[in-house]
Coordinates of C-alpha atoms in Angstrom, one line a residue:
X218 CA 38.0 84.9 24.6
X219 CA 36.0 82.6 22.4
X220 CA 37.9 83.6 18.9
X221 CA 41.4 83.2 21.4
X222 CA 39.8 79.8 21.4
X223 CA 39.4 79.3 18.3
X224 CA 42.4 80.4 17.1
X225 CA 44.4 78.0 19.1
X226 CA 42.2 75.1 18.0
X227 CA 43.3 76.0 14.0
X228 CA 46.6 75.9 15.6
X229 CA 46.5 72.4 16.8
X230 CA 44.6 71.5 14.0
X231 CA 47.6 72.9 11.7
X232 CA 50.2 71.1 13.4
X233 CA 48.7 67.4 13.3
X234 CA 47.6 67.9 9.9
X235 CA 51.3 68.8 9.1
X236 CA 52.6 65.7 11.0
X237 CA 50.0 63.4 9.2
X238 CA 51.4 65.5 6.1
X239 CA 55.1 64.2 6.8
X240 CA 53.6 60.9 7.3
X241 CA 52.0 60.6 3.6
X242 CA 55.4 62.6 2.1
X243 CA 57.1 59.8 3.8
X244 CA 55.1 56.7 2.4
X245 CA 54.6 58.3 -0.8
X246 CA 58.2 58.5 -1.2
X247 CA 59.3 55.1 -0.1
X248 CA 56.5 53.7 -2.7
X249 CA 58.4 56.2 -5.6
X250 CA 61.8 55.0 -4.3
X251 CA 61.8 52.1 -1.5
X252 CA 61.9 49.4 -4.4
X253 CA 65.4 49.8 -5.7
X254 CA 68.4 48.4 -4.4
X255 CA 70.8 51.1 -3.0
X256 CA 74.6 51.2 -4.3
X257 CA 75.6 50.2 -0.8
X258 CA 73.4 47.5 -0.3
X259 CA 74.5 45.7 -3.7
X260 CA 75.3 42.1 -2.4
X261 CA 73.3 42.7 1.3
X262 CA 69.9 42.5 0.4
X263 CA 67.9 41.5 -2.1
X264 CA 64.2 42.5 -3.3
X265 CA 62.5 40.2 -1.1
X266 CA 63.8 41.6 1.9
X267 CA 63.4 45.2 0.6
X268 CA 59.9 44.3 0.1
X269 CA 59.7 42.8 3.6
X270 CA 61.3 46.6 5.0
X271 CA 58.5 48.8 3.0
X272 CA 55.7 46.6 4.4
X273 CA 57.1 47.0 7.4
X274 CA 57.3 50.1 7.3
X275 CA 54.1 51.3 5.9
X276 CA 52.5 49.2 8.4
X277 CA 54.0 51.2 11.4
X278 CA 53.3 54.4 9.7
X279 CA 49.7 53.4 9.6
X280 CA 49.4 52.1 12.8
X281 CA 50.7 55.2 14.0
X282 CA 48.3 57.1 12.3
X283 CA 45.5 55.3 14.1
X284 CA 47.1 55.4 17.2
X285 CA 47.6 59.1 17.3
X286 CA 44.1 59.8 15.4
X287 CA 42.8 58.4 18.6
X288 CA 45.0 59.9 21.0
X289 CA 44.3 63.4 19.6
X290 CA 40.6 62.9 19.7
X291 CA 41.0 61.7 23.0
X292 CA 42.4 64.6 23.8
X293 CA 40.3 67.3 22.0
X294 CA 37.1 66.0 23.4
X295 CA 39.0 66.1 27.5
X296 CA 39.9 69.6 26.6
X297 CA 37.1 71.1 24.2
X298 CA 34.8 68.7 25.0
X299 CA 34.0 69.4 28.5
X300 CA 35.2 66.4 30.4
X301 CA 38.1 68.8 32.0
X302 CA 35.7 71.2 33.1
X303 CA 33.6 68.6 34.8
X304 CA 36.7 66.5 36.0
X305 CA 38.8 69.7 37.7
X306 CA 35.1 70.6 39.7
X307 CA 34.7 67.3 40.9
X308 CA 38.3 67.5 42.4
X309 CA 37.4 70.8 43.5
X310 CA 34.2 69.5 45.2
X311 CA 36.2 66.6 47.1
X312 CA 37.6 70.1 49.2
X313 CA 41.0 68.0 50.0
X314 CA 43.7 70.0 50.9
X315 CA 46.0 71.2 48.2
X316 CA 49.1 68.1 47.5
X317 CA 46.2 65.6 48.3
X318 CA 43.8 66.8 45.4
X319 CA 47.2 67.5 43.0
X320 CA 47.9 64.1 43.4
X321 CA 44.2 62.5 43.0
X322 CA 44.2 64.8 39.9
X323 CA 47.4 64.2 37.7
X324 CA 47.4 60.4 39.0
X325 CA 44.2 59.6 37.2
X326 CA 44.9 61.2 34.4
X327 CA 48.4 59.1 34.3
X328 CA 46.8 56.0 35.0
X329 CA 43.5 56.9 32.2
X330 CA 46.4 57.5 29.9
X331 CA 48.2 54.3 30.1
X332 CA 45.1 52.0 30.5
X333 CA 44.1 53.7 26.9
X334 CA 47.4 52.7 25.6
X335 CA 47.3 49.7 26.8
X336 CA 45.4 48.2 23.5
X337 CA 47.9 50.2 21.1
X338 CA 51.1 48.3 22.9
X339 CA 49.7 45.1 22.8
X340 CA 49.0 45.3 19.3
X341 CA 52.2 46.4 18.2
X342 CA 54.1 44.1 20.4
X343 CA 51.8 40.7 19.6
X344 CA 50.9 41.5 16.4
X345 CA 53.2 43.8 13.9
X346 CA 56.2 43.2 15.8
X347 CA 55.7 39.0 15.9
X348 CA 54.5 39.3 12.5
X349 CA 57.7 40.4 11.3
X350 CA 59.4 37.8 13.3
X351 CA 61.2 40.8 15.8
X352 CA 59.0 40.0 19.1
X353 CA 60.0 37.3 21.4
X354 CA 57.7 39.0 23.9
X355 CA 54.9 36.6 25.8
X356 CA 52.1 37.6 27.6
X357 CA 53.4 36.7 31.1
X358 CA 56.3 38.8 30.5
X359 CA 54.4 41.7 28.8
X360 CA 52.2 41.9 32.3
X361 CA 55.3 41.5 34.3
X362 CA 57.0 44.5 33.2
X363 CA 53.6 46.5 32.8
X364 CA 53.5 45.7 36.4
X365 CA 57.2 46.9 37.2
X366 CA 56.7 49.8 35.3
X367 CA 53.5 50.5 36.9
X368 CA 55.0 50.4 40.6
X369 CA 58.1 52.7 39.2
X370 CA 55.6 55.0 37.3
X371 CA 53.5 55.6 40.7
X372 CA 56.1 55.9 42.7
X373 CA 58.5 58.6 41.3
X374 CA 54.7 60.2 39.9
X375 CA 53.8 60.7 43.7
X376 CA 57.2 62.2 44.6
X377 CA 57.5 64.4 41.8
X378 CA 53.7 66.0 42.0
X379 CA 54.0 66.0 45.8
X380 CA 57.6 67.8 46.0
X381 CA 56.3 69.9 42.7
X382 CA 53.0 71.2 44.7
X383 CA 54.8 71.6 48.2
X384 CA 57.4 73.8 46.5
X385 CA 54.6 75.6 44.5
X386 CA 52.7 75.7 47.8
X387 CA 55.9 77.4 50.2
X388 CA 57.2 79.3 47.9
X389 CA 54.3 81.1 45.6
X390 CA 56.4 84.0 44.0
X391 CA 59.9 82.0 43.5
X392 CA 58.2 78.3 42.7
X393 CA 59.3 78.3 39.4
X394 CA 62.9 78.6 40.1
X395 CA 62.6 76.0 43.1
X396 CA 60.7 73.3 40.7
X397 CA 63.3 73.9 38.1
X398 CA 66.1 73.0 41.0
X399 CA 64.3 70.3 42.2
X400 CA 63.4 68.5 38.7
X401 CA 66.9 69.2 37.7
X402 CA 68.7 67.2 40.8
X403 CA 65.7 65.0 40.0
X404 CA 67.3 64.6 36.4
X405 CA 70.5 63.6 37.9
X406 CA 69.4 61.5 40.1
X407 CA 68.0 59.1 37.9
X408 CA 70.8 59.3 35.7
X409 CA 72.7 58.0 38.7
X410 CA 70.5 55.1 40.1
X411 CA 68.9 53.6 36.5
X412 CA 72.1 51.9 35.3
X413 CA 71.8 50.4 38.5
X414 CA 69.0 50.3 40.0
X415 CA 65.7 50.6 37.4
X416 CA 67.4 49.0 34.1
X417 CA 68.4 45.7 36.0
X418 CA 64.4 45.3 37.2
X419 CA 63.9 44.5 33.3
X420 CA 66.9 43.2 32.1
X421 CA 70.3 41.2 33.0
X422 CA 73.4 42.7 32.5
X423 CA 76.5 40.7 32.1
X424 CA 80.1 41.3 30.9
X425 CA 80.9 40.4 27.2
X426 CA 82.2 36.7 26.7
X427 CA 83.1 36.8 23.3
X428 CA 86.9 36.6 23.6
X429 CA 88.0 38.0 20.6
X430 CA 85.4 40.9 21.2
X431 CA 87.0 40.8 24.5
X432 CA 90.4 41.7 23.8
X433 CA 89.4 44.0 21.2
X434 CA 87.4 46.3 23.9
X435 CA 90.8 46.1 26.2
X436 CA 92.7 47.7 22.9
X437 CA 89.6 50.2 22.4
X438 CA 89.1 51.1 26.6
X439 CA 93.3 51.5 26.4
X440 CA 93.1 54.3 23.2
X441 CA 90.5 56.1 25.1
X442 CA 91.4 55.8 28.8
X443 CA 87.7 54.4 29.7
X444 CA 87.8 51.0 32.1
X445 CA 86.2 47.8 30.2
X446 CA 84.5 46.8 33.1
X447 CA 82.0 49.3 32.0
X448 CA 81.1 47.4 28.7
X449 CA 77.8 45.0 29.2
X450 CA 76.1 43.1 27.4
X451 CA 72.0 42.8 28.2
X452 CA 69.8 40.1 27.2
X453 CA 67.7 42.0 25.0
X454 CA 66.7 39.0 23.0
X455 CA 64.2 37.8 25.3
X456 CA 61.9 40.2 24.4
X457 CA 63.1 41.3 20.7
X458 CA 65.4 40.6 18.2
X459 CA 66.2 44.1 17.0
X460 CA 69.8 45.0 17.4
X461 CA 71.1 48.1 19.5
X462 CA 73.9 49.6 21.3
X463 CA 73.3 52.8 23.3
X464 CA 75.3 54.9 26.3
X465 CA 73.7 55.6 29.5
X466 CA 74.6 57.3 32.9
X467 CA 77.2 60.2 33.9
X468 CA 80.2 60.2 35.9
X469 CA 81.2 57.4 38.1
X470 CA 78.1 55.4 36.6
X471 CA 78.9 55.8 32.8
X472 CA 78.1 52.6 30.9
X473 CA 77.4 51.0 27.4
X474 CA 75.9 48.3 26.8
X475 CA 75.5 46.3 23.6
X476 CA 72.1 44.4 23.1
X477 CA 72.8 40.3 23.0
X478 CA 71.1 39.9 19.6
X479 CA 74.0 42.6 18.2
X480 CA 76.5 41.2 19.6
X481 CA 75.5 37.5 18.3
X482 CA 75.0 39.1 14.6
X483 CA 78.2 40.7 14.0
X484 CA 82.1 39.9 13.8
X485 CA 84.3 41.4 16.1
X486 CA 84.7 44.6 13.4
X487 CA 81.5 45.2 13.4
X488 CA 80.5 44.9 16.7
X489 CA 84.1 47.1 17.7
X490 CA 82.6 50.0 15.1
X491 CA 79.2 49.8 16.7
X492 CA 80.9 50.3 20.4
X493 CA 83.5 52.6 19.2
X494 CA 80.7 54.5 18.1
X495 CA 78.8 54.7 22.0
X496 CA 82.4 55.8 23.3
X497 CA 82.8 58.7 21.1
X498 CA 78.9 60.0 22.1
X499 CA 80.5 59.6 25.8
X500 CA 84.3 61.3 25.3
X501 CA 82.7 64.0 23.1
X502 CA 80.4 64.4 25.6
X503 CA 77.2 64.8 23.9
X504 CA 74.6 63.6 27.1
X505 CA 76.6 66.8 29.1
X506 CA 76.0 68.9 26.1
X507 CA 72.3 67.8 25.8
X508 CA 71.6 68.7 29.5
X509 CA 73.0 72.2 29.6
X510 CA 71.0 72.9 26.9
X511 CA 68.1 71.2 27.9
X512 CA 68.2 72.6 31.5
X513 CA 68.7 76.0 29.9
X514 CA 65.7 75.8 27.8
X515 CA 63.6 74.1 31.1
X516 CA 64.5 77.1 33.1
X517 CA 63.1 79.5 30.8
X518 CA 60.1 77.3 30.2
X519 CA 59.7 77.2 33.9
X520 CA 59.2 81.1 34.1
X521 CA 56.9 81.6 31.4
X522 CA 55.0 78.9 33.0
X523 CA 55.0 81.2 36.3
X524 CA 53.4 83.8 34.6
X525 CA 50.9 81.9 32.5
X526 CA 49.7 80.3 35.7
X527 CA 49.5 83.2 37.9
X528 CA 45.6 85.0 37.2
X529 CA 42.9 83.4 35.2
X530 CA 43.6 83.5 31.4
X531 CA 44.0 80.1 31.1
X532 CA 40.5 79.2 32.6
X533 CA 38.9 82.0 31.3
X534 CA 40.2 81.1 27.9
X535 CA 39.1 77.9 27.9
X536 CA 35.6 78.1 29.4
X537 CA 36.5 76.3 32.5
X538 CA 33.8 76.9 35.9
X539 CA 36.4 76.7 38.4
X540 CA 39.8 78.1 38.6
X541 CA 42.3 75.3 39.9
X542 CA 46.0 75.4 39.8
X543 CA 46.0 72.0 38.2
X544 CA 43.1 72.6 35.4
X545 CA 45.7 75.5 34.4
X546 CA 48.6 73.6 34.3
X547 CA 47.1 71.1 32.2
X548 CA 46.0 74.0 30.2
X549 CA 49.8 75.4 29.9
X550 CA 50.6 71.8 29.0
X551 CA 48.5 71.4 25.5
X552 CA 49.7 75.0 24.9
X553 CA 53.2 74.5 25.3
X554 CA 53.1 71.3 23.0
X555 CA 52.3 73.7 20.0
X556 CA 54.3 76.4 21.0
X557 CA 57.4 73.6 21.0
X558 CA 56.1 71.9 17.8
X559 CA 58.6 74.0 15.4
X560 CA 61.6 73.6 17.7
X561 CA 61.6 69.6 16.7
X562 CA 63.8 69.6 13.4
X563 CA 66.2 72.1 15.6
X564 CA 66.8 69.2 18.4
X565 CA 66.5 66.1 16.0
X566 CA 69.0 68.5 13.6
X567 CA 72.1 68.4 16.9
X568 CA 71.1 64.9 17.5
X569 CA 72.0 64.2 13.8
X570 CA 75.1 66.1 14.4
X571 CA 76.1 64.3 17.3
X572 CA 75.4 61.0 15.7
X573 CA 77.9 62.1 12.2
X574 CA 80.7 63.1 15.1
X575 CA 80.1 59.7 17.0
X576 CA 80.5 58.2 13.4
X577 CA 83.0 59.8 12.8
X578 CA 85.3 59.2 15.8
X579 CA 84.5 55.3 15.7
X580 CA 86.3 55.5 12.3
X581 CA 89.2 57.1 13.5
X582 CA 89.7 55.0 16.7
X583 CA 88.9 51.6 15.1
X584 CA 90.9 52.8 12.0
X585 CA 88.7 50.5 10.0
X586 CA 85.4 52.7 8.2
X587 CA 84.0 49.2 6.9
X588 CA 84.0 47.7 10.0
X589 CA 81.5 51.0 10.3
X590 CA 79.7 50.7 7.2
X591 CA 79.3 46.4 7.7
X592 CA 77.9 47.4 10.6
X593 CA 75.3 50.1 9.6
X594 CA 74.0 47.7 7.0
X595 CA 74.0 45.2 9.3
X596 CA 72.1 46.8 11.8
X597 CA 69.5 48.1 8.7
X598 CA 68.7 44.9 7.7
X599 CA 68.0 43.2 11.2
X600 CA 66.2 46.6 11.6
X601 CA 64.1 46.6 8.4
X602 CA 65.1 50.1 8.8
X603 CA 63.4 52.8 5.8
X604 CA 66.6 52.9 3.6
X605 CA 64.7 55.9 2.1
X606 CA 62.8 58.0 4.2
X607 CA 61.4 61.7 2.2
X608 CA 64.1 64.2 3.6
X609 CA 61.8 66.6 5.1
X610 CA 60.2 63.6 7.0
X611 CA 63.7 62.7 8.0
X612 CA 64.5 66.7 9.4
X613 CA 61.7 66.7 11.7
X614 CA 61.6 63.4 12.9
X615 CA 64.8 61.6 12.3
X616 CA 67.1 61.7 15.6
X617 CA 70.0 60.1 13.5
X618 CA 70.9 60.6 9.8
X619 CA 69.3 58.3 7.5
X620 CA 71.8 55.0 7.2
X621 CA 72.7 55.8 3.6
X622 CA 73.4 59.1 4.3
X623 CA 76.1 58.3 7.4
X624 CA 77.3 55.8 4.8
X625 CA 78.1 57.9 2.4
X626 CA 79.6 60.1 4.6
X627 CA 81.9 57.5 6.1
X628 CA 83.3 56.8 2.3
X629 CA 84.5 60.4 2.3
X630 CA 86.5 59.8 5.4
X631 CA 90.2 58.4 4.6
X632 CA 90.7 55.3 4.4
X633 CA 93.7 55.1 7.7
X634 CA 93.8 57.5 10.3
X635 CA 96.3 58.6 13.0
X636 CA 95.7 58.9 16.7
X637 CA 98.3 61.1 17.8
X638 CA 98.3 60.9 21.5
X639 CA 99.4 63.8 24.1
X640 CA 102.9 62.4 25.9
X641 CA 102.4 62.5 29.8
X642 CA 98.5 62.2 29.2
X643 CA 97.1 58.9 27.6
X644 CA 93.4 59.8 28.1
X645 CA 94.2 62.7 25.2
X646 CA 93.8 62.4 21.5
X647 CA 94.2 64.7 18.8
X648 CA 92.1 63.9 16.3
X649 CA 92.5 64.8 12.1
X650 CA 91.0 67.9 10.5
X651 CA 87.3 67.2 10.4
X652 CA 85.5 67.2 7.1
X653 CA 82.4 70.0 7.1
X654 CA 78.8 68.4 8.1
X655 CA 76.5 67.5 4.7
X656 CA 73.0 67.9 6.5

């Protein structure tokens, strides 16, 4: 077992060296390129500013570097080091019944785990982040929501571990399928109660009150057959002043919302474009897609998991004194992290996608690409987004298309587009031959 061992160390070894790889591809190339004004950016920003987004950048790279160099050697010496082998016999040794010691044993580690990155987020928050003028975050409201998300954290930890092992525990031959049941409706569930119950806890949600912005939703909601009411604005800016739109919830509880600091920034255009944008992720259906496929992938995942668990190749690989269902499933945890490693430009690859077809549709429903394009830069510049990130950095990491690259995709879109709509069925579009993905 012990060359096994070593063999899966070289492999974890391999894929953080290839990550801090990325990393150096990635600054190297934004100090060969980040200095030079892009075409589209003539007129938008000038070389102070570009300046301010490489520092900004390399900053973030580096403080991720030191953030996950300590993670990772956190996590070696827990695993290789012998601290799991001690910790899973002292939760053997407390003899507590089997839900009782699953709970003692994953909810230290959760709470460990956030008390060490506790140091990292208030660094980042206090210090890069106000630094480069985007934090509005103080202290009192920093603990505030540590303690909200503290409380939420615990309690949907218990109820998942305990349902998890109880199932695990009834049902020893079929758990796997159960668990996959259970975390799906779980899934759903969330979706369901976090527009409405979790995301107003930190934030205040309120219906946009820009008039003009106003009417222009009522035209866009019409075109698409989606009620306004479903539009907010949230009051971002009390803890940040980046800008961001995003889509959240299914069914009856769809919403977007707009962050306050974007909707301040831009013109009615822009800020149209940018929510344009969220509705075609939400008519094209993209969160549904993501979840079958996800769920598919979880399914299988929960099976091989099944196996892996049953015997004791995990502990015996791994040197541990005492076989525990939990010990193993941490186990089957760092395992499955490398096994999943490659699969990361595949997912970040249909997120791209998704992201060109929101793009896309924006254009066509707004009928007004610069509205778009004002708004990418826009949201760039507020952003101090990497205008040039190293392309292979970008395919494993990037979850939407660099912004010069959407762009430049935009200008090859015409310049006026039709919305022919379906007589007897208003919610129905056809939409214009699409032009083949550049990726």
């Amino acid at each position: 077992m012990g060359m096994y061992l070593v063999i899966i160390f070289i492999l974890y070894l391999f894929v953080l060296l290839f990550t801090y790889w990325l990393k150096y591809l990635n600054l190297s190339h934004l100090k060969r390129f980040g200095s030079a004004i892009p075409p589209e950016f003539e007129g938008q920003i000038d070389q102070t500013l570009l300046n301010k987004v490489s520092a900004y950048t390399v900053e973030n790279i580096r403080f991720g570097f030191t953030s996950s160099i300590f993670n990772n050697a956190i996590l070696l010496i827990f695993l290789f080091g012998g601290l799991l082998n001690a910790y899973n016999s002292w939760i053997i040794a407390l003899n507590l019944p089997f839900i009782p010691s699953g709970l003692i044993f994953f909810m230290l580690l959760i709470y460990a785990d956030t008390i060490l990155e506790i140091p990292f987020s208030l660094y980042h928050t206090f210090v890069i982040e106000k630094k480069y003028g985007f934090s509005t975050m103080t202290i009192k409201l920093w603990i505030t929501d540590f303690a909200k998300s503290m409380f939420i954290s615990t309690l949907f930890s218990v109820l998942i571990i305990s349902i998890g092992l109880w199932l695990v525990q009834q049902s020893p031959d079929l758990w796997w399928f159960w668990v996959w049941c259970f975390f799906f409706a779980y899934s759903i569930f969330i979706i369901y109660i976090s527009p409405y119950v979790i995301e107003p806890l930190f934030n205040k949600f309120t219906p946009i009150d820009n008039k003009a912005l106003e009417d222009g939703i009522n035209n866009l909601m019409q075109k698409v057959g989606i009620k306004a009411s479903r539009i907010f604005k949230m009051d971002a800016s009390k803890r940040t002043k980046h800008t961001n739109a995003y889509f959240t919830g299914i069914g009856r509880v769809k919403r977007i919302v707009l962050y306050d600091t974007l909707v301040d920034k831009m013109n009615s255009d822009e800020a149209l474009s940018v929510l344009a944008h969220e509705i075609g992720h939400w008519k094209k259906k993209h969160i549904l897609k993501y979840m079958i496929v996800t769920e598919i992938i979880a399914l299988i995942a929960s099976y091989i998991a099944f196996k892996m668990l049953q015997g004791e190749l995990l502990i015996n690989l791994f040197n541990i004194k005492e076989g525990s269902f939990f010990a193993k499933a941490i186990l089957l945890g760092f395992l499955g992290s490398i096994a999943a490693f490659p699969f990361t430009p595949l997912f970040n690859y249909f997120s791209r996608k998704y992201e060109i077809e929101a793009d896309r549709f924006a254009c066509e429903l707004t009928e007004k690409k610069e509205g778009m394009i004002n708004a990418l830069v826009k949201l760039s510049k507020d952003n101090l987004s990497n205008l040039r990130p190293h392309p292979l950095y970008a395919a494993f990491y990037y979850s939407h298309p660099p912004v010069l690259k959407r762009i430049r995709l935009i200008n090859f879109y015409p310049n006026q587009h039709s919305l022919t709509y379906i007589e007897g069925a208003p919610r129905m579009f056809l939409l214009p031959h699409r032009l083949q993905y550049i990726l």
